[in-house]
Tab-separated table of C-alpha atoms in Angstrom:
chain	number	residue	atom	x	y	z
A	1	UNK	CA	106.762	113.798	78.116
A	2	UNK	CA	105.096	110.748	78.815
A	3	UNK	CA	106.427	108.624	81.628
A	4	UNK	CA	105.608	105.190	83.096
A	5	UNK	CA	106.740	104.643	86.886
A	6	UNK	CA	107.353	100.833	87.701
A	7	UNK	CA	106.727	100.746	91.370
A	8	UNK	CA	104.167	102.242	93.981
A	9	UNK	CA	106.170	102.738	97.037
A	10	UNK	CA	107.301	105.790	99.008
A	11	UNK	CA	110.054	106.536	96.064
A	12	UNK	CA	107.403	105.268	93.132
A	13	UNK	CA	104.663	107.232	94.081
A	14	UNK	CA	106.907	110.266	95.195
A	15	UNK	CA	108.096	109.847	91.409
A	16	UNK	CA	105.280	110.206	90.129
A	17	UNK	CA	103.674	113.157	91.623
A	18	UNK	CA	106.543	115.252	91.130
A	19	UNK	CA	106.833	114.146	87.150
A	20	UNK	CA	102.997	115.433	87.058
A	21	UNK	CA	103.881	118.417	89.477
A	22	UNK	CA	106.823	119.373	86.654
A	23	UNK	CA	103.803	119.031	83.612
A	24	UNK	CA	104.513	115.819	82.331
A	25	UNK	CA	101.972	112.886	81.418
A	26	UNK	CA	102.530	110.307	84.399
A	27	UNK	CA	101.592	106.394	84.001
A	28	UNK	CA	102.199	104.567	87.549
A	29	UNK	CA	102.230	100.888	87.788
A	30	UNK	CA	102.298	97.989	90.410
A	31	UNK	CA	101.730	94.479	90.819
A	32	UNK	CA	98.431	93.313	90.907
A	33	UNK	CA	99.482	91.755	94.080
A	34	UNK	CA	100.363	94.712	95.856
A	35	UNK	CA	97.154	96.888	94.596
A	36	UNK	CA	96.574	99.297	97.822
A	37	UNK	CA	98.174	102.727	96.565
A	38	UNK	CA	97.191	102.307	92.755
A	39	UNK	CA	93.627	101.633	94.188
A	40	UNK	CA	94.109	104.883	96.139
A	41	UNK	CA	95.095	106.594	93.083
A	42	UNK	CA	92.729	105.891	91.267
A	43	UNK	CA	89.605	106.690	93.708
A	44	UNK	CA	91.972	110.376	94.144
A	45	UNK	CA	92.660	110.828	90.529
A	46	UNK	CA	96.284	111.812	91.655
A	47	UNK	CA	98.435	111.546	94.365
A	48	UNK	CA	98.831	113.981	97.273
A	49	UNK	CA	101.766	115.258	98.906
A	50	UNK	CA	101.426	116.801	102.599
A	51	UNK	CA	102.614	119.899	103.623
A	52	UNK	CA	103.498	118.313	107.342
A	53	UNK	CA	104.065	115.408	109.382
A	54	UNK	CA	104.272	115.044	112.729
A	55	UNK	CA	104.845	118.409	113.164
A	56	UNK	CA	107.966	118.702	110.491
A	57	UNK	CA	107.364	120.833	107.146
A	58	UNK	CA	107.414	119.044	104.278
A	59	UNK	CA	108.616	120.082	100.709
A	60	UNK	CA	106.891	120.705	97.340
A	61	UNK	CA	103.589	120.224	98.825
A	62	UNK	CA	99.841	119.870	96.115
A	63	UNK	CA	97.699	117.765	94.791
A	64	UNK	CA	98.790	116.216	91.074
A	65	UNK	CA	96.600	114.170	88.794
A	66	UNK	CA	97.937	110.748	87.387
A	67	UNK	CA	97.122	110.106	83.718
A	68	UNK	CA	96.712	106.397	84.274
A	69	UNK	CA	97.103	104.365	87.465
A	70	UNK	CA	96.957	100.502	86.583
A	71	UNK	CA	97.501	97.048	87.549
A	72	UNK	CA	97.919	95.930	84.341
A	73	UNK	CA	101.520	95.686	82.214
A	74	UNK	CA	100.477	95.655	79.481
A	75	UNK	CA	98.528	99.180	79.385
A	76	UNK	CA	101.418	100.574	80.871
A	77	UNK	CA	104.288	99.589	78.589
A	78	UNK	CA	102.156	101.065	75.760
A	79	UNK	CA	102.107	104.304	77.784
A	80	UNK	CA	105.638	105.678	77.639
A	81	UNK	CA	108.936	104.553	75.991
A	82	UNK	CA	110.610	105.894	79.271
A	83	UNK	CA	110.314	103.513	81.737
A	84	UNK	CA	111.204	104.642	85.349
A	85	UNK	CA	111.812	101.474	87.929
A	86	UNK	CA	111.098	102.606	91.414
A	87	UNK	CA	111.474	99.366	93.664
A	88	UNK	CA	113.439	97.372	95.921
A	89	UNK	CA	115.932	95.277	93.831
A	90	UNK	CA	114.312	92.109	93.972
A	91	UNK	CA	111.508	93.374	92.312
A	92	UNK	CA	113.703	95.027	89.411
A	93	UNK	CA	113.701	90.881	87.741
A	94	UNK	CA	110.254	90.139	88.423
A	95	UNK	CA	109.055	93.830	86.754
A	96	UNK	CA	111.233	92.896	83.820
A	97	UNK	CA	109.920	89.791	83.563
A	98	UNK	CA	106.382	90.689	83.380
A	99	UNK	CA	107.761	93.887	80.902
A	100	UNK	CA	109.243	91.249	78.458
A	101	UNK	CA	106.617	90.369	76.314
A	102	UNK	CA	105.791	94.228	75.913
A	103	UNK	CA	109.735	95.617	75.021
A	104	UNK	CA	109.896	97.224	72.109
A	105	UNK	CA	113.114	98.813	70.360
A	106	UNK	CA	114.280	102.479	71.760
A	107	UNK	CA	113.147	101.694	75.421
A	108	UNK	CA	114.607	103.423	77.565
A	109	UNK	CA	114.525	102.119	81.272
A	110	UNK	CA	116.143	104.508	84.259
A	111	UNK	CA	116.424	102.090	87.878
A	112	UNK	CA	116.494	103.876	90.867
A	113	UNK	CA	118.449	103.184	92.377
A	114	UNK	CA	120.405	100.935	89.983
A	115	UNK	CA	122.477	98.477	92.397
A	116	UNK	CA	124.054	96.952	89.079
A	117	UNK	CA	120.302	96.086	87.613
A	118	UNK	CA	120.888	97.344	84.292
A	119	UNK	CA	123.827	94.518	84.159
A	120	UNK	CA	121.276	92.125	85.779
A	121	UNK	CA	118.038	92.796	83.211
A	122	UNK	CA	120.547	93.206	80.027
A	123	UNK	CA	121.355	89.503	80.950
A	124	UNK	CA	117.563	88.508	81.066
A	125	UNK	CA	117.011	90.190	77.679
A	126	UNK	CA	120.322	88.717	76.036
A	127	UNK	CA	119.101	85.149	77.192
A	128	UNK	CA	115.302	85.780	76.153
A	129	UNK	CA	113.885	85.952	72.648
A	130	UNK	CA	113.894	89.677	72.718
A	131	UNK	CA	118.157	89.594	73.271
A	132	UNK	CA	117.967	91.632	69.434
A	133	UNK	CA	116.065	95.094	71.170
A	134	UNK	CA	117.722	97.770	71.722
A	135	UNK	CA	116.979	98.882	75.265
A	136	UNK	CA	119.050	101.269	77.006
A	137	UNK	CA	119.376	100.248	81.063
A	138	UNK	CA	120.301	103.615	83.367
A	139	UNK	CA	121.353	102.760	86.705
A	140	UNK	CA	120.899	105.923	89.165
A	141	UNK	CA	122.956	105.628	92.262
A	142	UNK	CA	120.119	106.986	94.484
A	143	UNK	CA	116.313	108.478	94.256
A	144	UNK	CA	116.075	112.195	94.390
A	145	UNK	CA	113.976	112.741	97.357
A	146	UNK	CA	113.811	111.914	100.911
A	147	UNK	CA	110.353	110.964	101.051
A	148	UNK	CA	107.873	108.674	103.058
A	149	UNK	CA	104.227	106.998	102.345
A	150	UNK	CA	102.328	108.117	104.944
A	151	UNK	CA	99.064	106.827	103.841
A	152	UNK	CA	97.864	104.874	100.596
A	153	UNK	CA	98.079	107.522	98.100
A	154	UNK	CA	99.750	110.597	100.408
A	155	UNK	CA	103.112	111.497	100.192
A	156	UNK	CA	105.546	113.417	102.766
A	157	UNK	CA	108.481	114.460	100.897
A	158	UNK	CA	111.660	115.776	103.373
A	159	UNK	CA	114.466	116.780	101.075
A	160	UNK	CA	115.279	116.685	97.628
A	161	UNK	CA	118.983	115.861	96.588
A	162	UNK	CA	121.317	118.368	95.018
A	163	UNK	CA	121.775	115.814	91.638
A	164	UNK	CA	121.610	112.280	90.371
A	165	UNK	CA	124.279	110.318	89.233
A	166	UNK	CA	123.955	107.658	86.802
A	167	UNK	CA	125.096	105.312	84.249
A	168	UNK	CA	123.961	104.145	80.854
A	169	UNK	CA	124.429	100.865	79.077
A	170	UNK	CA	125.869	100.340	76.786
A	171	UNK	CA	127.986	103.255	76.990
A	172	UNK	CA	127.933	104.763	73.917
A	173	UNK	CA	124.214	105.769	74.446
A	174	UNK	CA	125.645	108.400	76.967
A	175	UNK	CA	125.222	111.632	74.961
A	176	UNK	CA	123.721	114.797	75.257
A	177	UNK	CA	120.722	114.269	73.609
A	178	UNK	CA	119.654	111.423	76.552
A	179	UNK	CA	120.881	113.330	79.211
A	180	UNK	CA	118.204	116.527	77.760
A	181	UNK	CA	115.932	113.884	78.063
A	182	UNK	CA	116.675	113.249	81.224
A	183	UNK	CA	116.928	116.925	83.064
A	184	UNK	CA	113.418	117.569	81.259
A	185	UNK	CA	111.851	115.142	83.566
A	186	UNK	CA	114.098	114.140	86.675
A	187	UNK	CA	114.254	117.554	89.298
A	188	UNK	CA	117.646	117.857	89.628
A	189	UNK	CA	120.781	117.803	87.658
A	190	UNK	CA	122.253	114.425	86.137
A	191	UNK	CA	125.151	113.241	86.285
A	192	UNK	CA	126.774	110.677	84.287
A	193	UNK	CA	129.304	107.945	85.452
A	194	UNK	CA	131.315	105.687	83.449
A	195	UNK	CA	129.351	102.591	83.643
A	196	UNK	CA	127.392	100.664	85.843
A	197	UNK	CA	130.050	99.418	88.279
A	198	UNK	CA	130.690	102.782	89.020
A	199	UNK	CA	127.344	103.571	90.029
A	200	UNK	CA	127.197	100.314	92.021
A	201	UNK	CA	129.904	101.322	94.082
A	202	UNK	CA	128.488	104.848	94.576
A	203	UNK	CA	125.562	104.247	96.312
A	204	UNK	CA	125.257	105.814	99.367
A	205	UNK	CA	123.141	103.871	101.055
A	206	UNK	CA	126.408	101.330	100.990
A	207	UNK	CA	127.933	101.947	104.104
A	208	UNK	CA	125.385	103.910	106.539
A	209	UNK	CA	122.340	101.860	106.356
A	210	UNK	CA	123.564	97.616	106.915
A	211	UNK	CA	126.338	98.653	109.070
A	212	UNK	CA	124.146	100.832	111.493
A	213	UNK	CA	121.471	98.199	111.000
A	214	UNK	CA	123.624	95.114	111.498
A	215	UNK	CA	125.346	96.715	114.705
A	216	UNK	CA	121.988	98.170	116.207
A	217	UNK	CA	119.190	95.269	115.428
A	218	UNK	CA	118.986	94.310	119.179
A	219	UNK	CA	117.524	97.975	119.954
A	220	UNK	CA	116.116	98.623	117.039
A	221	UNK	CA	113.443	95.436	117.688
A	222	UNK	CA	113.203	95.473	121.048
A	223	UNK	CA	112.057	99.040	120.799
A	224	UNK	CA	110.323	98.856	117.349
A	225	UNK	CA	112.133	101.329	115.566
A	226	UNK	CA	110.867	104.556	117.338
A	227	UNK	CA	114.260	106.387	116.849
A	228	UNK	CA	115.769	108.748	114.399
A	229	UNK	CA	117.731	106.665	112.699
A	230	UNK	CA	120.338	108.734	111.561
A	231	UNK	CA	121.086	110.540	114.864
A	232	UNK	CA	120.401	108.089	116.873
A	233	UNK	CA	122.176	104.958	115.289
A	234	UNK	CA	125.083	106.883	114.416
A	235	UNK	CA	128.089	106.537	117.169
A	236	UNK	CA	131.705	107.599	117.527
A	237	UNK	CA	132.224	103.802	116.889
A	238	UNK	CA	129.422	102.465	114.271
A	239	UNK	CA	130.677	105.907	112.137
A	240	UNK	CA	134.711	104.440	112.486
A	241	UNK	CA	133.399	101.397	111.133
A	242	UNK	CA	131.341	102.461	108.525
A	243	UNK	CA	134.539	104.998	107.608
A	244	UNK	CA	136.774	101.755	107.497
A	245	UNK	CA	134.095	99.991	105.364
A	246	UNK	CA	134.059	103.050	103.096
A	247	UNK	CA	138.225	102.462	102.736
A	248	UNK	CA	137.213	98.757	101.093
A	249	UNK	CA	134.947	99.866	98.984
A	250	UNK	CA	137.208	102.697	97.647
A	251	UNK	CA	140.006	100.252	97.269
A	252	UNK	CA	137.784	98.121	94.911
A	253	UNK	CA	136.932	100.946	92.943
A	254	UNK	CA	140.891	101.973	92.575
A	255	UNK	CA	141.960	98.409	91.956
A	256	UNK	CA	139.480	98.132	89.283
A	257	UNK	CA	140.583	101.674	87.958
A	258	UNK	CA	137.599	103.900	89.211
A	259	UNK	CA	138.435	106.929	91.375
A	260	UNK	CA	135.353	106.773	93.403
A	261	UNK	CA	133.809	109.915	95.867
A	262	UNK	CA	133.921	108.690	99.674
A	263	UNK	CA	130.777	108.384	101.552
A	264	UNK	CA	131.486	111.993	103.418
A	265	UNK	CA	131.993	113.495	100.054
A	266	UNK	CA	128.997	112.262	98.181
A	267	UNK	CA	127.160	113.110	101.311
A	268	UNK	CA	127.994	116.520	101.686
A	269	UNK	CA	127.583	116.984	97.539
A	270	UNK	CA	123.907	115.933	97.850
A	271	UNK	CA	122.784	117.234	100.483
A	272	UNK	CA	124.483	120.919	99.919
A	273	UNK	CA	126.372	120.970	103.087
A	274	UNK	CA	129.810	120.967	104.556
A	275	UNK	CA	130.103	118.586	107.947
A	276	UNK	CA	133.628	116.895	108.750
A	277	UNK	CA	133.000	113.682	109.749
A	278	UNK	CA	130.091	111.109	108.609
A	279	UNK	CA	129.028	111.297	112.696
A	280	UNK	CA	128.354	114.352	112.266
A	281	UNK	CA	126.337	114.617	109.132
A	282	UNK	CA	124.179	111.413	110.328
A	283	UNK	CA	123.714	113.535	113.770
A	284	UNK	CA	122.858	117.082	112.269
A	285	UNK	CA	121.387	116.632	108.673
A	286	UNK	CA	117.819	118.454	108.918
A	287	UNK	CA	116.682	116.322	105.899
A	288	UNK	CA	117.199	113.362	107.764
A	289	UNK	CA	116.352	114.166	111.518
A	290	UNK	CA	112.790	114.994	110.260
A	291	UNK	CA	110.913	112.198	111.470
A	292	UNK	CA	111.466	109.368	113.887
A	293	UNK	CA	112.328	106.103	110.598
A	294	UNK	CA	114.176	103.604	111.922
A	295	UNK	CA	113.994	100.220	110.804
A	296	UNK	CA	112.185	97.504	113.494
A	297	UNK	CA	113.236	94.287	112.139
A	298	UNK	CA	116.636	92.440	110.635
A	299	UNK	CA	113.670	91.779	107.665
A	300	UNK	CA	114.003	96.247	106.970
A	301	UNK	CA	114.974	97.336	103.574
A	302	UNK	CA	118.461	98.400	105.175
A	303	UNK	CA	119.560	94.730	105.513
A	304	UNK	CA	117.690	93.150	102.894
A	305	UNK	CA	118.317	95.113	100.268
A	306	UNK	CA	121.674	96.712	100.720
A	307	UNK	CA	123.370	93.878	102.044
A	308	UNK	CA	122.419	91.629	99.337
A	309	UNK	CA	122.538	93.897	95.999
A	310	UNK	CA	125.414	96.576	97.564
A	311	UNK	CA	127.666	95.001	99.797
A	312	UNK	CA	127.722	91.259	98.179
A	313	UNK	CA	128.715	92.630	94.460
A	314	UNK	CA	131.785	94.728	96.384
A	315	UNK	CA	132.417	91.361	97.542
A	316	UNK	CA	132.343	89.773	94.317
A	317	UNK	CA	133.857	92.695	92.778
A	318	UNK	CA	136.791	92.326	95.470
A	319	UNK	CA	137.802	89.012	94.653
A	320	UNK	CA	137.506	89.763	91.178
A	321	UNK	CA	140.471	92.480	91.676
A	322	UNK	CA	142.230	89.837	93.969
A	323	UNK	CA	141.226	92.172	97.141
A	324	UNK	CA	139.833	91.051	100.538
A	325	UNK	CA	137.083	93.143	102.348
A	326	UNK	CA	136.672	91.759	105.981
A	327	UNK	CA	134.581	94.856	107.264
A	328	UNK	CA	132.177	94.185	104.392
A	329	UNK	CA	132.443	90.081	104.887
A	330	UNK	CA	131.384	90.777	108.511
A	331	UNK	CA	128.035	92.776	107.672
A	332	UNK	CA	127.065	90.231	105.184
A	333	UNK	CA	128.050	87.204	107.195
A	334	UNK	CA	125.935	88.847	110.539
A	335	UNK	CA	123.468	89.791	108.071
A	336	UNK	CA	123.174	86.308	106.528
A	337	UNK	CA	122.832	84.865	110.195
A	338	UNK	CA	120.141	87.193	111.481
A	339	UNK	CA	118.191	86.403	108.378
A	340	UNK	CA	119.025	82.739	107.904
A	341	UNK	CA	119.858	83.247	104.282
A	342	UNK	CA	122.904	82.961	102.616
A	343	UNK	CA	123.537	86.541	101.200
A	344	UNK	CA	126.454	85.464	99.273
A	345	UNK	CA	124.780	82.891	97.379
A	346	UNK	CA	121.233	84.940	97.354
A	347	UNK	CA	122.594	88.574	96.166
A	348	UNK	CA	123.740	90.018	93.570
A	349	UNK	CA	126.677	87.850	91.986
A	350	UNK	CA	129.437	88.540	89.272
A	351	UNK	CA	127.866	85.784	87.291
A	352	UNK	CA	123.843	87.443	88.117
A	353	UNK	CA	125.605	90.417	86.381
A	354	UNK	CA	126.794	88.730	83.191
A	355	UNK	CA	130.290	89.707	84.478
A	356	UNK	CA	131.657	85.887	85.674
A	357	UNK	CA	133.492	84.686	82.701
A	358	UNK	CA	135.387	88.424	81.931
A	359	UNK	CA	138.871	89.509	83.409
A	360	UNK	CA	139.293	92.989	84.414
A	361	UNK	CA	140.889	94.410	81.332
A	362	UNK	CA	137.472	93.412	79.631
A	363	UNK	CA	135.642	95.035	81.889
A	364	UNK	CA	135.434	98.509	79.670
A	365	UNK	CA	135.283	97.000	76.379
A	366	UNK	CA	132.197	95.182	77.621
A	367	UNK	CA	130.520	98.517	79.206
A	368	UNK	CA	130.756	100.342	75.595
């Protein structure tokens, strides 16, 4: 196949390599503000992946060419109808901006992770003079590897997932025929959800990452990061909060009629093993106790993304279904204060989704 990757951070570049590793033709792309690793790539030809770092042994280690490595859009929408989006959320509306002009009928366009931006870019292209396309918006719930930059152009990858979950909107583009298309390029087995809300609520990163963050930020800058996040973060207490947290979000996923996996279980699913307690998969996973990743700053991914486009639409979602969520209000309120930004106003709203005039009972008529 031929595949365009959206993004050229650890998970874009990662994505790309291993799409060339598996044989297929590989377009990345980035922002011409943000040229350092496409410049790499192209003085490389390809994209390196180490085979250790700082002392730990990497996976799927090589060298893989890159068919085309660009700074411009519009060379690399005419690359590929399969568009894979790599990047922090914020990013997903500005990419789909710039990919507007470009769209063209049959797109296909995988997130990942998703965090509900297949609901957010369907409502760009419904309000844009494009609205008649038909695009097809996957939202993944996760990327498949555990992988880190660790220089422009060189990847370290730690893990690789066990399978991908994933919606697709509208629904009735779920058949067998995309997800064929899907397994020939993506490493692992797909799975398919019911619809984006589901994958939303899925993520895993939705309970671990801005709890630990929130509750840890003094340490975590006053030392600059230079823990193991997942062992060292991870307490009797931050792990009975982040359980309790996990118990809201499950209740908006029953109230809105979705049986949804708790954190433990998807955990354990993923990653192929069998620990008890979310304490004790954060303090003995060997994907994740690799290298020393901690975030340094309240600015880190971990608040700024997952507090904004994870915990704020459970929020939203919870008053939808007439629920409250204090454990969640808490991490987005201390969130919002560390950050001085309003995160309820500034994420990912009902009405961001195209979701604020429905009821609940429309909720699956409007997936299909």
């Amino acid at each position: 196949m031929k595949l365009t990757v959206f993004g050229a951070g650890n998970g874009g570049v990662t994505a790309a390599y291993h799409f060339a590793k598996l044989g297929h033709e590989v377009c990345i792309y980035d922002s011409p503000q943000f040229p350092t690793q496409i410049e790499a790539i192209q003085k490389a030809g390809g994209i390196k992946a180490k085979d250790e770092e700082d002392g730990a042994k990497m996976i799927l280690p090589g060298f893989e060419d890159i068919s085309l490595a660009t700074t411009n859009v519009e060379e690399a929408m005419a690359f590929s109808d399969m568009i894979v989006m790599v990047c922090p959320s914020f990013a997903q509306e500005i990419f789909f901006d710039s990919m507007l002009p470009h769209l063209k009928s049959g797109m296909k366009i995988l997130l990942m992770p998703g965090n509900y931006g297949g609901l957010v870019l369907n409502k760009i292209l419904k309000e844009s003079d494009k609205k008649d396309l038909d695009i097809t918006f996957m939202d993944a719930i996760t990327i498949p590897w555990a992988c880190r930059l660790t220089e422009p152009g060189v990847v370290g990858i730690m893990g690789l997932k066990e399978f991908l979950s994933l919606s697709v909107f509208p629904k009735n583009k779920a058949n067998d025929e995309l997800k064929e298309i899907l397994e020939s390029f993506i490493p692992i087995p797909v799975e398919i959800l019911d619809n984006p809300i589901v994958a939303g609520l899925e993520n895993i990163n939705f309970g671990g990452h801005p709890m630990m963050t929130t509750v840890n930020i003094g340490i975590l800058e006053n030392f600059n990061g230079e823990f193991n996040y997942y062992k060292d973060c991870c307490s009797t207490a931050t792990a009975n909060a982040a359980k309790r947290m996990d118990e809201e979000r499950l209740s908006v996923g029953n109230a809105l009629g979705y049986k949804l996996r708790t954190e433990l279980e998807a955990m354990n699913l993923l990653y192929n093993t069998n620990e008890e307690t979310v304490y004790d998969f954060n303090r003995k996973s060997v994907t994740h106790g690799k290298i020393h990743n901690a975030p340094n700053s309240s600015k880190a991914r971990y608040i700024t993304e997952d507090v904004p486009y994870l915990l704020v639409p459970c929020y939203e979602l919870a008053k939808f279904a007439g629920l409250e969520v204090p454990v969640v209000q808490a991490v987005i309120t201390l969130a919002s204060a560390y950050n001085e930004t309003n995160y309820f106003e500034t994420g990912r709203t009902l009405e961001k989704m195209g979701l604020k005039d429905l009821n609940p009972e429309d909720l699956k008529t409007y997936f299909e």
